[in-house]
Amino acid sequence: MILDAARDLIADKGYDGMAVSDLCAKAGLPASSIYYHFGNKLGVLAALLDRTFGELHALFPNPSSFDDRAPLDRLEAWFTAACRSLDKRPDYLRLLLAISVGPQKDAEAVRKTVRRIRDYAHASWVDALTPIFAPDGGEENEALVNQLAVLGRALTDGLSVTSSLDDMTYSSQVTPFVSLVRGLAAQRGV
């Protein structure tokens, strides 16, 4: 109940605008329940982020789910499915982005949760891009994969802002991004 209330309040007021008293009123619980279960307001935020990640993760495909396809088709299928998942839960990346740039980003519980989520996203991008650009390894190829993984993660981060301001879906950007990757693969003779 507390996390559901926190999600609604953060969506309406932002994290900084949410007071523990608002959370108590919305959840219908005393402040002692919040402090007992979460320690403080930052603990609620970290738990909400963790729960939201778990919910999205259940929808989110693993790149290996598409191993039966050629590497570029595998990337496109994975990214398409991932963007559909994000389109179903636009609040997730908005929450992650707001937390990542807000003053609460320095709290250890929040930083630890955000880092785990970012590492997971990066590893997914690396998994999706490695068969295209570094199937046989190689330091230069692996460096390129890591750079593209950072770019892919930054793309989805930026789309969370774009989707909330311009009503653009994540899925609408699959084709342009995959076209860029296909062009780079062709340029490199992959």
Coordinates of C-alpha atoms in Angstrom, one line a residue:
M1 CA 0.0 0.0 0.0
I2 CA 2.8 2.4 0.9
L3 CA 4.6 1.8 -2.4
D4 CA 1.4 2.2 -4.5
A5 CA 0.8 5.4 -2.7
A6 CA 4.4 6.6 -3.2
R7 CA 4.1 5.8 -6.9
D8 CA 0.9 7.9 -7.2
L9 CA 2.4 10.8 -5.2
I10 CA 5.7 10.9 -7.1
A11 CA 3.8 10.9 -10.4
D12 CA 1.6 13.9 -9.1
K13 CA 4.1 15.9 -7.1
G14 CA 7.6 14.5 -7.8
Y15 CA 9.7 12.9 -5.1
D16 CA 10.7 16.2 -3.5
G17 CA 7.0 17.3 -3.4
M18 CA 6.0 14.1 -1.6
A19 CA 5.9 14.5 2.2
V20 CA 5.8 11.5 4.6
S21 CA 2.5 13.0 5.8
D22 CA 1.1 12.8 2.2
L23 CA 2.3 9.2 2.0
C24 CA 0.6 8.4 5.3
A25 CA -2.7 10.0 4.2
K26 CA -2.6 8.3 0.8
A27 CA -1.7 4.8 2.2
G28 CA -4.0 5.1 5.2
L29 CA -1.2 4.1 7.5
P30 CA 0.7 5.8 10.4
A31 CA 4.2 7.2 9.8
S32 CA 5.5 4.5 12.1
S33 CA 4.6 1.9 9.4
I34 CA 6.7 3.8 6.9
Y35 CA 9.7 4.2 9.2
Y36 CA 9.4 0.5 10.3
H37 CA 9.3 -0.9 6.8
F38 CA 11.5 1.5 4.9
G39 CA 13.5 3.5 7.5
N40 CA 12.8 6.9 5.8
K41 CA 11.5 8.5 2.7
L42 CA 14.6 7.6 0.7
G43 CA 14.0 4.0 1.7
V44 CA 10.5 4.2 0.3
L45 CA 12.0 5.6 -2.9
A46 CA 14.6 2.8 -3.2
A47 CA 12.0 0.1 -2.5
L48 CA 9.7 1.7 -5.1
L49 CA 12.4 1.8 -7.7
D50 CA 13.3 -1.8 -6.9
R51 CA 9.7 -3.0 -7.2
T52 CA 9.1 -1.1 -10.4
F53 CA 12.3 -2.6 -11.9
G54 CA 11.0 -6.0 -10.9
E55 CA 7.7 -5.4 -12.6
L56 CA 9.3 -4.1 -15.8
H57 CA 11.9 -6.9 -15.7
A58 CA 9.0 -9.4 -15.8
L59 CA 7.9 -7.8 -19.1
F60 CA 11.3 -7.2 -20.4
P61 CA 12.9 -9.7 -22.8
N62 CA 16.4 -11.0 -22.6
P63 CA 18.4 -10.7 -25.8
S64 CA 19.0 -14.5 -25.7
S65 CA 15.3 -15.0 -26.2
F66 CA 16.0 -14.2 -29.8
D67 CA 19.1 -16.4 -30.4
D68 CA 17.4 -18.3 -33.2
R69 CA 17.8 -15.2 -35.4
A70 CA 20.7 -13.7 -37.3
P71 CA 22.6 -11.1 -35.1
L72 CA 21.0 -7.9 -36.7
D73 CA 17.6 -9.4 -36.7
R74 CA 18.1 -10.6 -33.1
L75 CA 19.0 -7.0 -32.0
E76 CA 15.9 -5.6 -33.8
A77 CA 13.6 -8.3 -32.3
W78 CA 15.0 -7.7 -28.8
F79 CA 14.9 -3.9 -29.1
T80 CA 11.3 -4.0 -30.5
A81 CA 10.2 -6.2 -27.6
A82 CA 12.0 -4.1 -25.0
C83 CA 10.4 -0.9 -26.4
R84 CA 7.0 -2.4 -26.2
S85 CA 7.7 -3.2 -22.6
L86 CA 8.8 0.3 -21.9
D87 CA 5.7 1.6 -23.7
K88 CA 3.5 -0.4 -21.3
R89 CA 5.4 1.1 -18.3
P90 CA 6.5 4.7 -19.2
D91 CA 6.6 5.6 -15.5
Y92 CA 9.6 3.3 -15.0
L93 CA 12.3 5.2 -16.9
R94 CA 10.8 8.5 -15.9
L95 CA 11.2 7.5 -12.2
L96 CA 14.7 6.2 -12.8
L97 CA 15.7 9.3 -14.6
A98 CA 14.2 11.7 -12.0
I99 CA 16.0 9.8 -9.3
S100 CA 19.3 9.7 -11.1
V101 CA 19.5 13.5 -11.4
G102 CA 17.7 14.5 -8.2
P103 CA 19.4 15.3 -4.9
Q104 CA 18.4 11.9 -3.6
K105 CA 20.8 10.2 -6.1
D106 CA 23.6 10.4 -3.6
A107 CA 21.8 8.4 -0.9
E108 CA 23.5 5.0 -0.6
A109 CA 20.3 2.9 -0.9
V110 CA 19.2 4.8 -4.0
R111 CA 22.6 4.8 -5.6
K112 CA 23.0 1.1 -5.1
T113 CA 19.6 0.3 -6.6
V114 CA 20.1 2.7 -9.6
R115 CA 23.6 1.2 -10.2
R116 CA 22.2 -2.3 -10.3
I117 CA 19.5 -1.3 -12.7
R118 CA 21.9 0.6 -15.0
D119 CA 24.3 -2.4 -14.9
Y120 CA 21.5 -4.7 -15.9
A121 CA 20.5 -2.4 -18.8
H122 CA 24.1 -2.1 -20.0
A123 CA 24.7 -5.9 -19.9
S124 CA 21.5 -6.4 -21.9
W125 CA 22.7 -4.0 -24.6
V126 CA 26.2 -5.6 -24.6
D127 CA 24.5 -9.0 -25.0
A128 CA 22.4 -7.7 -27.9
L129 CA 25.3 -6.0 -29.7
T130 CA 28.1 -8.5 -29.2
P131 CA 27.0 -11.0 -31.8
I132 CA 27.0 -8.2 -34.4
F133 CA 30.2 -6.4 -33.6
A134 CA 32.3 -8.7 -31.5
P135 CA 31.3 -12.3 -32.1
D136 CA 35.0 -13.4 -31.8
G137 CA 36.0 -10.8 -29.2
G138 CA 38.8 -8.5 -29.8
E139 CA 39.6 -5.4 -27.7
E140 CA 38.6 -2.9 -30.3
N141 CA 35.4 -4.7 -31.1
E142 CA 34.4 -5.0 -27.5
A143 CA 35.2 -1.3 -26.9
L144 CA 32.8 -0.5 -29.8
V145 CA 30.1 -2.8 -28.3
N146 CA 30.5 -1.0 -24.9
Q147 CA 30.2 2.5 -26.6
L148 CA 27.1 1.4 -28.5
A149 CA 25.6 -0.1 -25.3
V150 CA 26.1 3.3 -23.6
L151 CA 24.5 5.0 -26.6
G152 CA 21.5 2.6 -26.5
R153 CA 21.0 3.1 -22.8
A154 CA 21.2 6.9 -23.3
L155 CA 18.7 6.6 -26.1
T156 CA 16.1 4.9 -23.9
D157 CA 16.8 7.4 -21.1
G158 CA 16.2 10.3 -23.5
L159 CA 13.1 8.7 -24.8
S160 CA 11.6 8.7 -21.3
V161 CA 11.8 12.5 -21.5
T162 CA 10.6 12.7 -25.1
S163 CA 7.7 10.3 -24.5
S164 CA 6.4 12.4 -21.6
L165 CA 6.9 15.8 -23.3
D166 CA 6.1 14.9 -27.0
D167 CA 3.9 11.9 -26.7
M168 CA 6.4 9.8 -28.6
T169 CA 6.5 6.1 -28.0
Y170 CA 9.7 4.1 -27.4
S171 CA 8.6 1.8 -30.2
S172 CA 8.6 4.6 -32.7
Q173 CA 12.3 4.8 -32.4
V174 CA 13.2 1.2 -33.1
T175 CA 13.5 1.5 -36.9
P176 CA 15.8 4.6 -36.8
F177 CA 18.1 3.2 -34.2
V178 CA 18.3 -0.3 -35.8
S179 CA 18.9 1.4 -39.2
L180 CA 21.9 3.2 -37.6
V181 CA 23.2 -0.1 -36.3
R182 CA 22.7 -1.8 -39.6
G183 CA 24.5 1.0 -41.4
L184 CA 27.4 0.8 -39.0
A185 CA 27.6 -3.0 -39.4
A186 CA 27.6 -2.6 -43.2
Q187 CA 30.3 0.1 -43.0
R188 CA 32.4 -2.3 -40.9
G189 CA 31.8 -5.2 -43.3
V190 CA 29.9 -7.2 -40.7

